[in-house]
XYZ file of C-alpha atoms in Angstrom:
583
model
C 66.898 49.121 50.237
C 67.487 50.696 53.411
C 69.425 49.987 56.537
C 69.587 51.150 59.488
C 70.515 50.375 63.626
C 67.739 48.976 65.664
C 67.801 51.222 68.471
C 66.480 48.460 70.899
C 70.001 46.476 70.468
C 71.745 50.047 70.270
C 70.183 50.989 73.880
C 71.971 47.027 75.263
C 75.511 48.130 73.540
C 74.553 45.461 70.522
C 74.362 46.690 67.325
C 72.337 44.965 65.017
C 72.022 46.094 61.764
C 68.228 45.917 59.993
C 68.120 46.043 55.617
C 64.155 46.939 55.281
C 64.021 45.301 51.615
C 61.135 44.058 48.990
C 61.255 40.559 48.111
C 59.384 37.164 47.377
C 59.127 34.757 49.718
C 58.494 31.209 49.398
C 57.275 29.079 52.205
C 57.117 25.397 51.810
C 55.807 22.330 54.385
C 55.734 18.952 53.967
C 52.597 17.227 54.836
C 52.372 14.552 56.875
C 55.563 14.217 58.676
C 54.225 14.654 62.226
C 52.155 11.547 61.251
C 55.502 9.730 59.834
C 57.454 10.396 62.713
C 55.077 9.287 65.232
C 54.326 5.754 63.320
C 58.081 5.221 62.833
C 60.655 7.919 63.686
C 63.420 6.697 61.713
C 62.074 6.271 58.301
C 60.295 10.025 59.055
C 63.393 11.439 59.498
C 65.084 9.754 56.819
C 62.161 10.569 54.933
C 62.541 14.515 55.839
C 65.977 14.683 55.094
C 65.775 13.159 51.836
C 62.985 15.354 50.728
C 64.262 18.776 51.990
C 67.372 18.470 50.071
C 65.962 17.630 47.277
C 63.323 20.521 47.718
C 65.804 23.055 48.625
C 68.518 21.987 46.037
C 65.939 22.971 43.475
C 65.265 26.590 45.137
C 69.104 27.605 45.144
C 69.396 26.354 41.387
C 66.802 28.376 40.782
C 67.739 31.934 42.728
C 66.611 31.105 45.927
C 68.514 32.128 49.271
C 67.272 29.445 51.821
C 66.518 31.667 54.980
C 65.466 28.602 57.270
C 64.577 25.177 57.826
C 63.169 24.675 60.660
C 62.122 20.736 60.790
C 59.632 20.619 58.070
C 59.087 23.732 57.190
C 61.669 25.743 54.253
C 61.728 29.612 54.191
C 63.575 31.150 50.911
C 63.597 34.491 49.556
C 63.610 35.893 45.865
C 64.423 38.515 43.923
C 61.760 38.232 41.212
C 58.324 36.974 40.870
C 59.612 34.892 38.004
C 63.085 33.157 40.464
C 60.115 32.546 43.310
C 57.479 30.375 40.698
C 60.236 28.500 38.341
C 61.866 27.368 41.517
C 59.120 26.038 43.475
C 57.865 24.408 40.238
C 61.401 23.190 40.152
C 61.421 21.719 43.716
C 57.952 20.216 43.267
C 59.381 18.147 40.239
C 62.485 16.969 42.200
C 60.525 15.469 44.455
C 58.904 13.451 41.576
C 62.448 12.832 39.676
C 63.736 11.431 42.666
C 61.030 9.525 43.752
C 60.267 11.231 46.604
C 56.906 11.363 45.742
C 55.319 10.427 49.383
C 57.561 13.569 50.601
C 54.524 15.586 49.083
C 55.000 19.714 49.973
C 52.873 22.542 50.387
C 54.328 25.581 48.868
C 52.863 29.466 49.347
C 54.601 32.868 47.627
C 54.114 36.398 49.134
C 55.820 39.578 47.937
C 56.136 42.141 50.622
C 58.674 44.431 52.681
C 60.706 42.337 54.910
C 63.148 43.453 57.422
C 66.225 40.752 57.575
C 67.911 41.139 61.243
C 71.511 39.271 61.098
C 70.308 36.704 58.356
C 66.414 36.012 59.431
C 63.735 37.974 57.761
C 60.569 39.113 59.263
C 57.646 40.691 58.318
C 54.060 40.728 56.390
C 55.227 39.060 53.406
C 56.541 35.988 55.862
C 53.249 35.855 57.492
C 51.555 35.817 54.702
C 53.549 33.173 52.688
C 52.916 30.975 55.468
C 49.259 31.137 55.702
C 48.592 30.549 52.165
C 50.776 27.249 52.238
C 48.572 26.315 54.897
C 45.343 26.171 52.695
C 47.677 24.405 49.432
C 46.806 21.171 48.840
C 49.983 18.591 49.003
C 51.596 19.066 46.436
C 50.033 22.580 45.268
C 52.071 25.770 44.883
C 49.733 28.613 45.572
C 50.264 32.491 45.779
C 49.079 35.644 46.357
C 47.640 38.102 43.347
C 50.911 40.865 44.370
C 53.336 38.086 43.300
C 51.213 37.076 40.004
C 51.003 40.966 39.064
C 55.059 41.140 38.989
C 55.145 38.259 36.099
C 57.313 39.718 33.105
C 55.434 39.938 30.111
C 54.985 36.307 28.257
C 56.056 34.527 31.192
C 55.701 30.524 30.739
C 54.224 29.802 33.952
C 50.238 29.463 33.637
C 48.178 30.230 36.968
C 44.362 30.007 37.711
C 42.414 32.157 40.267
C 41.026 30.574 43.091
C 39.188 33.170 44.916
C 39.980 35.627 48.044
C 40.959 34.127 50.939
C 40.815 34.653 54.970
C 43.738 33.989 56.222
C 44.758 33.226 59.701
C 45.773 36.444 61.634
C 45.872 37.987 58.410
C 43.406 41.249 58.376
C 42.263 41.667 55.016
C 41.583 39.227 52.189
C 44.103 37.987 49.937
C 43.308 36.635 46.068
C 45.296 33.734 45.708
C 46.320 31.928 42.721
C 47.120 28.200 42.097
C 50.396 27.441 39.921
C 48.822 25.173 36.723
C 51.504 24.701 34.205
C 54.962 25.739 33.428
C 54.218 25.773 29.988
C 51.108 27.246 28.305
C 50.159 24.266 26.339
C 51.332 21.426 28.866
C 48.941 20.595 31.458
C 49.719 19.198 34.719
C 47.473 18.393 37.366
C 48.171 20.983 39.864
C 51.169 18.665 41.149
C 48.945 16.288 43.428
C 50.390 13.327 42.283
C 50.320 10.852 38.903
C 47.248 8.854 37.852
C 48.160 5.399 40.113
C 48.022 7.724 43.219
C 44.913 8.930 42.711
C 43.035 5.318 41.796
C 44.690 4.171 45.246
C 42.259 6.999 46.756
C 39.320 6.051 44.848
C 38.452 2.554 46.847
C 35.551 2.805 49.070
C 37.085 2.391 52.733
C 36.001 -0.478 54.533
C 35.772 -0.160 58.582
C 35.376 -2.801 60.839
C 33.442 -1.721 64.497
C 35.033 -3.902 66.779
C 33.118 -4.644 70.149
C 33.282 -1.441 72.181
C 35.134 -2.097 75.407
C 33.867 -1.019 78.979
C 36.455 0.042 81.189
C 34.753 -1.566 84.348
C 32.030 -4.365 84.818
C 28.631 -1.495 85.939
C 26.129 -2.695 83.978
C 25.496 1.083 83.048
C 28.292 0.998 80.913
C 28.013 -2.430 79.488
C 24.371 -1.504 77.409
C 25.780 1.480 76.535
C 28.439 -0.057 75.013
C 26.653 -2.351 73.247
C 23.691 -0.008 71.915
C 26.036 2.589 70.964
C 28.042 -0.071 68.980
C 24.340 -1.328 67.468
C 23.101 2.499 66.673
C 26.983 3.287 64.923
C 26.720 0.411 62.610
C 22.827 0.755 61.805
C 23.599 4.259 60.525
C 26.673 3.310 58.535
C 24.859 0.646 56.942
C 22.544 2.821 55.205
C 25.173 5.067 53.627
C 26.671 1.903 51.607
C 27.788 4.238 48.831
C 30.122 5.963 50.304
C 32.006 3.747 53.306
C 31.555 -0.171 54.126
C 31.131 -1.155 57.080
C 31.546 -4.754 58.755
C 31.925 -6.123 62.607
C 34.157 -8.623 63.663
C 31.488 -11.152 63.125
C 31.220 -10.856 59.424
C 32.291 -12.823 56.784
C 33.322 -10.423 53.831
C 36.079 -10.447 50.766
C 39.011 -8.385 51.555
C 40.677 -6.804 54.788
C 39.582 -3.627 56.921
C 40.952 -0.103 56.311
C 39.967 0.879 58.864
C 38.674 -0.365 62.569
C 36.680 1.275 65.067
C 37.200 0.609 68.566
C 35.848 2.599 71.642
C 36.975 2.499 75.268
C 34.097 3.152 77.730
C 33.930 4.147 81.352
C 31.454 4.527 84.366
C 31.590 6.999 87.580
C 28.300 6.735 89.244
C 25.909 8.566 86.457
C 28.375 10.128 84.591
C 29.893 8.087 81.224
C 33.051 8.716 79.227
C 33.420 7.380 75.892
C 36.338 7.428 73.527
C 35.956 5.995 70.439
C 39.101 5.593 68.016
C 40.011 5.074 63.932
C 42.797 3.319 63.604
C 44.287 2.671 60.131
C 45.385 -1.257 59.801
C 47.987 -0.709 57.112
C 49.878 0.864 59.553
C 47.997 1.674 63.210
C 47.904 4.924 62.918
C 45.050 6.605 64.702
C 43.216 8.580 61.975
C 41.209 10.290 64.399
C 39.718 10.369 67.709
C 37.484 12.020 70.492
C 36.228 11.626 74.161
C 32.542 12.395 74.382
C 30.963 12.776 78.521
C 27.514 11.258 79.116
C 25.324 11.835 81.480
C 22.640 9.017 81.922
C 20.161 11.362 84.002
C 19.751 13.095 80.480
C 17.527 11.637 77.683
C 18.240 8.222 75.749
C 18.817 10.967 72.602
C 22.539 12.140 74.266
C 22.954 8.325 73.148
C 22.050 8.593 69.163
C 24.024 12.139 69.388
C 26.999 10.803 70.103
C 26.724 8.141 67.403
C 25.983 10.901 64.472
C 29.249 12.867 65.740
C 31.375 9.735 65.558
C 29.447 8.670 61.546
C 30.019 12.421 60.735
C 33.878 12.548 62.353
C 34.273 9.188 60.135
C 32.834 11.169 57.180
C 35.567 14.019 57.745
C 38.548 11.447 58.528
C 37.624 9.037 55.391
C 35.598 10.612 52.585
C 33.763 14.269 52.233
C 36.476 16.347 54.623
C 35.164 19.509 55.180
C 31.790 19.104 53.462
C 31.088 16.419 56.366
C 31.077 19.478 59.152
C 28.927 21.882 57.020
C 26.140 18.948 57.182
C 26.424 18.544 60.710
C 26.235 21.757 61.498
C 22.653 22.629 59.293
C 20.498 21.235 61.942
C 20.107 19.975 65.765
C 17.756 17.300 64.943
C 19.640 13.992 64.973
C 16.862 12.523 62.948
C 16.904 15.075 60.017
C 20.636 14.424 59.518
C 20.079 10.884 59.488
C 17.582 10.679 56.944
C 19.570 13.754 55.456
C 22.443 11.583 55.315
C 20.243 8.189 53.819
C 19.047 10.947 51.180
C 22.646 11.915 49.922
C 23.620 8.363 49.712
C 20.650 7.308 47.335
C 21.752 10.422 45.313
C 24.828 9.714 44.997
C 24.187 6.795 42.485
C 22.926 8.940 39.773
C 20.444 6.522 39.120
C 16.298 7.589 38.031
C 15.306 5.524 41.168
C 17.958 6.923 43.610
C 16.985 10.411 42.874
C 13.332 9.310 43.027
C 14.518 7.962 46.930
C 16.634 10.792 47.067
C 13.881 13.376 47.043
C 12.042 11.573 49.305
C 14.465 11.750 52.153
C 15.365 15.227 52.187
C 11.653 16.314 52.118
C 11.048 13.904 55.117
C 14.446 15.825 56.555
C 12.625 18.815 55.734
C 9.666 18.183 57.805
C 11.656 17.422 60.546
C 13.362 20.760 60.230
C 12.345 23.335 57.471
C 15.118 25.511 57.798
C 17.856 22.242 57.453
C 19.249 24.738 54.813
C 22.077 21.411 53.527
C 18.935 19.364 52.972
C 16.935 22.485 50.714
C 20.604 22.600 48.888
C 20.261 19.310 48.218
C 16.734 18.792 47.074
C 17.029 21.929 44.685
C 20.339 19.897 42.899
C 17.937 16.788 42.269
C 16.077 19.105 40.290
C 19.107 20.441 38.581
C 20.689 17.165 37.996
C 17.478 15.856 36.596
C 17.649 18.659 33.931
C 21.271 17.801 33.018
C 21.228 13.982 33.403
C 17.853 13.945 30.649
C 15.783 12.544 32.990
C 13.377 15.342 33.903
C 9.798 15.009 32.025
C 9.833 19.011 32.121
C 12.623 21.157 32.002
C 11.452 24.498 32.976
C 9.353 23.106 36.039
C 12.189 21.321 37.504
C 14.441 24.219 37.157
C 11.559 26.394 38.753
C 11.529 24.089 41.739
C 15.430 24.294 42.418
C 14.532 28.134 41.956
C 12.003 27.667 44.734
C 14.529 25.790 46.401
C 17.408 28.101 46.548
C 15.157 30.871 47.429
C 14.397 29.055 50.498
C 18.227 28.438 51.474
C 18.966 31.931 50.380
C 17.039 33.295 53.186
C 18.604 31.151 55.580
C 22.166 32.343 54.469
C 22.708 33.317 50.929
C 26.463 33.481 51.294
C 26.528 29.565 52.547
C 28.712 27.888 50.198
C 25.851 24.846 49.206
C 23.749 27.834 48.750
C 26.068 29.607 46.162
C 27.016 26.297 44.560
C 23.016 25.551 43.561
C 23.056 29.005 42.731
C 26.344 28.391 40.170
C 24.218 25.587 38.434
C 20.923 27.218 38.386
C 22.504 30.130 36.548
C 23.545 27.899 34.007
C 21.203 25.814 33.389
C 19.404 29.517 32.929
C 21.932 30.566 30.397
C 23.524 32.942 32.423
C 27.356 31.727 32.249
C 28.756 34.772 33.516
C 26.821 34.990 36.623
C 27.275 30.934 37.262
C 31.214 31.366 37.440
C 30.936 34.155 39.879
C 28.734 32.148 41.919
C 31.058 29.024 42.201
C 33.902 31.007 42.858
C 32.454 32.674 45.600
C 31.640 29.436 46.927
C 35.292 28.236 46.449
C 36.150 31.063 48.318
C 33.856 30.244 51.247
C 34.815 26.462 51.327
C 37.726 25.765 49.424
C 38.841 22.988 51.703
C 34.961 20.858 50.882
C 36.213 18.141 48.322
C 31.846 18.204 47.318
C 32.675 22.242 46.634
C 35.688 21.937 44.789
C 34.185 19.026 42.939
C 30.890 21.102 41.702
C 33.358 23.838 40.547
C 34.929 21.215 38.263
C 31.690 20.116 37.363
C 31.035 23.537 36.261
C 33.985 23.847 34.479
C 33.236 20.625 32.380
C 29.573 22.798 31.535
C 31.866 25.691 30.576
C 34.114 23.799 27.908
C 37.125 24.295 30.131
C 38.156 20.612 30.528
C 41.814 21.560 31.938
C 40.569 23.477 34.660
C 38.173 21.144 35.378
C 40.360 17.944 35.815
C 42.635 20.415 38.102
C 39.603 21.187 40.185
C 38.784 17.328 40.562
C 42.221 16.533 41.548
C 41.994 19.162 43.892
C 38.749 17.714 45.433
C 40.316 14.317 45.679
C 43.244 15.797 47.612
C 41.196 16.895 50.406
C 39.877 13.678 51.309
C 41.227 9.964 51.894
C 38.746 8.516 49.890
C 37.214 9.916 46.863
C 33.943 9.878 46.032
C 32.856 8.025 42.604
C 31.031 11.000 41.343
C 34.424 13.183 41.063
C 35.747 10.234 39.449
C 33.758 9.584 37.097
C 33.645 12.935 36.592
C 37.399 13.284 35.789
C 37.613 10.302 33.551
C 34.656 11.866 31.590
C 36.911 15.265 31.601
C 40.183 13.446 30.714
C 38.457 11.520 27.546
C 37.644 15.218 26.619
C 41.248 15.977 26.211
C 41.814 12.952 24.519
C 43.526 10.949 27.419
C 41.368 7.526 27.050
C 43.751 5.263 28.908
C 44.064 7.661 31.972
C 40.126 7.799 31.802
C 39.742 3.919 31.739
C 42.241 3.107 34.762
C 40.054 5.923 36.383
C 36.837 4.076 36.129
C 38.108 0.253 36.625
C 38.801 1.209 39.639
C 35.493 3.416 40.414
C 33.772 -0.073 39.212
C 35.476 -2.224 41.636
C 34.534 -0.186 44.312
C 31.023 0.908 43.374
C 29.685 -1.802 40.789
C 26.747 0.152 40.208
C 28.047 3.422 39.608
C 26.568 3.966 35.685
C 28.642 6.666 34.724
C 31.579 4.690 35.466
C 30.409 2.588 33.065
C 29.452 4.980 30.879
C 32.356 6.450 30.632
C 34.584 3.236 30.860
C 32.219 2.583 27.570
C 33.659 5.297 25.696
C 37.184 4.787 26.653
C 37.734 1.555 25.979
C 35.637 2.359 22.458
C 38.498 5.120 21.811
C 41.548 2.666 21.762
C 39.451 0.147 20.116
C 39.058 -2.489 22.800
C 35.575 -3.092 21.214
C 34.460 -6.666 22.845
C 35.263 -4.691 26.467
C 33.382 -1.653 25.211
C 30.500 -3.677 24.246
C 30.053 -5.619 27.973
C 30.854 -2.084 29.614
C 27.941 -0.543 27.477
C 25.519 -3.380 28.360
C 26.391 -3.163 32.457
C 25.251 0.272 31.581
C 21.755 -1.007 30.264
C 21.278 -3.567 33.091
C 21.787 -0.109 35.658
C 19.635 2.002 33.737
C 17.413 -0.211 31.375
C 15.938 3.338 30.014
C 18.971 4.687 29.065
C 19.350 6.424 25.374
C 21.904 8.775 23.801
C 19.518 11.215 22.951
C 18.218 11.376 27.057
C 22.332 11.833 27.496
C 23.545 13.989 25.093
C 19.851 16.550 25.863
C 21.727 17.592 29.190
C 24.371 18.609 27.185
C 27.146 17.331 29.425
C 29.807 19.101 27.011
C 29.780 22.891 25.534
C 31.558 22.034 22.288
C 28.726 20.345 19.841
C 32.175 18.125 17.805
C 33.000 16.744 21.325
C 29.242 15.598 22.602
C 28.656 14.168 18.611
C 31.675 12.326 19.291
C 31.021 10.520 22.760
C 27.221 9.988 21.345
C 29.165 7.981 18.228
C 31.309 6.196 20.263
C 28.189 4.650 22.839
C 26.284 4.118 19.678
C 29.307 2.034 18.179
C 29.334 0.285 21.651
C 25.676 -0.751 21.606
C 23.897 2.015 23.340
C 20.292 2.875 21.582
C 20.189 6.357 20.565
């Protein structure tokens, strides 16, 4: 430790005294509270205050000095690597103890030299603590690789690599870990809530398109209005997997999410239009934009504007990130589209929807060869073929995804679709090694995708690492409202590997309820309710699964080999064959 006078505050006749020092520092946000405030201020603040006292109670118990706290945000310091990790586990789980669990925080660790000036602390290890709680999930503790290093030897606190990461006005790369257990043998979930909160995110959102409004009574802006409203809804209709969508006209079980309304205004030949989501459990405006069009240009400005608003919905509702990365492969409104129509039929791991599936994205592909999301996309078919059982020859479908991904590597081989079908290709090749490096670059490209972080899990579950795989698939479903019923099923299949059958079966009830014809769901709902011998259920789960996929056997299942460990696959294949399923 040194001190010494700043000789800025010596030259005014203030002396200020400066302690350069090395510590950990802890920077913590709660999510959401801008949001909170603005839909009812006094419950937000309530809210805040009630949360950050909990939050930093549990840092000073634990060897934290609370620096500042600045509205939402908490800045502590530490004197060990060990203080900075049991304490923000610590403040996590007071959230939780005192039910605070909507108060959900963001939490990032640095180690660095700091300079504290009259109480405050400044410097690298600040900046850098900030930026990695900016890229936690809620309710993630993340930090960087100088703070793991300083862990005593046989500390209890487990953490999992997730890759280097740019930072905001942060020069070089930092490796960043993700905070998994506090105990070696105790999982938790990465601290993104308890099983109820995450089936409340699996139901597919429903948004109603109410009539789009024009601002004046041109007749300009009336037809746009109403063929803009026409051209939203025909392209939301034909993704039915992923969001429903109704207009005010319709007669359909159960209320909105979501609604869609759009002002619309005319000056001469110039349009403005500003659509708006606005969530009906509480009118909060989820998102919104103000597109300019010009109707000198072609009637295509018109079908642009309704892709950005079905993509923005995508971001705001379902596949976050991912939804940007599609929009951005290609200019031609129609390749997304059909794209888009292509992902959906995929999307039901059914024989028929990948048979549709391939269809699409080679039509997007004629439309645009170099649509490098759509050649990603087409090459997993292939792949997924191989793993579901349903390819007629192994090797040639994994030499077409080969084809595929050379393709898309010569667009951009660091593209994070690109690296994922390069993950499972080097899998399915027996090359394990090479497969994890490939996913966790792609992690490390697009770690905020909920379809990126979902294929790592994916991978994981390939691997035999079931833990890290449910953490992954929490993650994924953290980075969206709505999650999609593959990572679902997905987890409940990973949490019936661990031998948690009633967390797997509330999974999938609710996947079901949403997407009846999700087999997977069912599949794995099969097992599960099998496992704690609810065998009349298991039976009518396993023959939903026949009536989805008539050509079903355990053989055609277990051949993908969905599971590394050869005692866990026998066991799922016993449990479907106890249920009914032909082998």
């Amino acid at each position: 430790m040194q001190t010494i006078v700043s000789g800025e505050a010596a030259s005014s006749g203030t002396i200020v005294a400066e302690t350069r020092k090395e510590l950990f520092i802890l920077a913590g946000d709660m999510v959401g509270y801008s949001e909170s405030v603005f839909r009812n201020p006094e419950t937000g603040v309530r809210n805040l205050v009630a949360s950050r006292n909990a939050f930093v109670k549990a840092l000073k118990a634990n060897g934290g000095r609370i620096v500042s706290t600045p509205g939402d945000f908490v800045l502590a310091a530490f004197e060990s690597a060990s203080d900075a990790a049991v304490a923000s586990i610590a403040a996590q789980s007071a959230l939780l103890e005192n039910r605070l669990q909507d108060s959900r925080w963001r939490v990032g660790i640095a180690f660095g030299e700091v300079f504290e000036i009259d109480g405050d602390i400044y410097g690298h290890a600040v900046n850098v603590a900030s930026r990695i709680q900016g890229v936690a999930a809620p309710g993630q503790i993340l930090m960087s690789d100088d703070v793991v290093r300083r862990f005593p030897d046989g500390f209890s606190v487990v953490t999992e690599s997730i890759g280097s990461k740019r930072l905001k006005n942060i020069s070089e790369t930092v490796h960043v870990y993700c905070v998994v257990s506090s105990k070696p043998d105790e999982y938790r979930s990465d601290f993104v809530g308890d099983i109820q909160q995450y089936r409340e995110n699996i139901v597919k959102p429903i948004v109603e398109i109410q009539p789009f409004e024009p601002q004046d009574d041109s007749q300009s802006a009336r037809f746009v209005a109403s063929s803009l409203q026409d051209e939203i809804h025909l392209v939301l209709a034909r993704l039915t997997n992923s969001i429903s969508v109704r207009d005010t006209t319709a007669v359909a079980r159960g209320k909105p999410h979501y609604v869609l309304r759009s002002s619309i205004s005319a000056r001469g030949q110039h349009l403005r239009i500003m659509p708006r989501l606005i969530s009906v459990s509480d009118g909060a405006t989820i998102w919104a934009e103000r597109y300019d069009y010009d109707l000198r240009d072609s009637f295509d400005a018109q079908d642009q504007i309704a892709s950005e608003v079905v993509s923005a919905l995508q971001l705001a509702l379902t596949d976050g990130e991912q939804a940007q990365i599609w929009k951005r492969g290609t200019r031609s409104g129609l390749a997304w589209e059909t794209f888009q129509r292509g992902h959906d039929e995929e999307r039901r791991y059914t024989r028929e929807g990948h048979r549709r599936a391939k269809e699409f994205y080679s039509s997007a592909l004629a439309m645009d060869p170099t649509y490098l999301c759509a050649l990603v996309a087409f090459g997993f078919c292939y792949l997924d073929e191989v793993r579901l059982g349903w390819a007629e020859n192994d090797e040639k479908a994994i030499h077409e995804a080969e084809l595929l991904y050379e393709r898309a590597s010569r667009i951009d081989a660091g593209h994070s679709d690109v690296l994922a079908l390069l993950a499972f290709l080097r899998f399915l090749q027996r090359k394990p090694q090479e497969a994890q490096r490939a996913m966790d670059d792609a992690v490390a490209v697009a770690g905020h995708s909920p379809e990126i972080v979902g294929y790592q899990g994916a991978l994981m579950d390939l691997l035999g690492n079931y833990p890290a795989a449910i953490r992954a698939y929490n993650r994924a479903a953290s980075l969206s409202h709505h999650v999609s019923p593959w990572i679902s099923a997905n987890l409940a299949l990973s949490n019936l590997a661990v031998g948690r059958a009633k967390e797997a079966e509330l999974i999938c009830r609710e996947v079901v309820a949403s997407h009846p014809g999700y087999v997977r769901a069912w599949l794995a709902l099969t097992v599960a309710l099998m496992r704690q011998d609810k065998v009349s259920e298991a039976l009518r789960a396993a023959s939903r699964v026949l009536d989805l996929d008539p050509k079903f056997t355990v053989t055609e299942w277990s051949h993908g080999r969905p599971f590394a460990d050869e005692a866990l696959l026998a066991a799922f294949a016993r449990d479907m064959e106890k249920a009914g399923l032909p082998s």
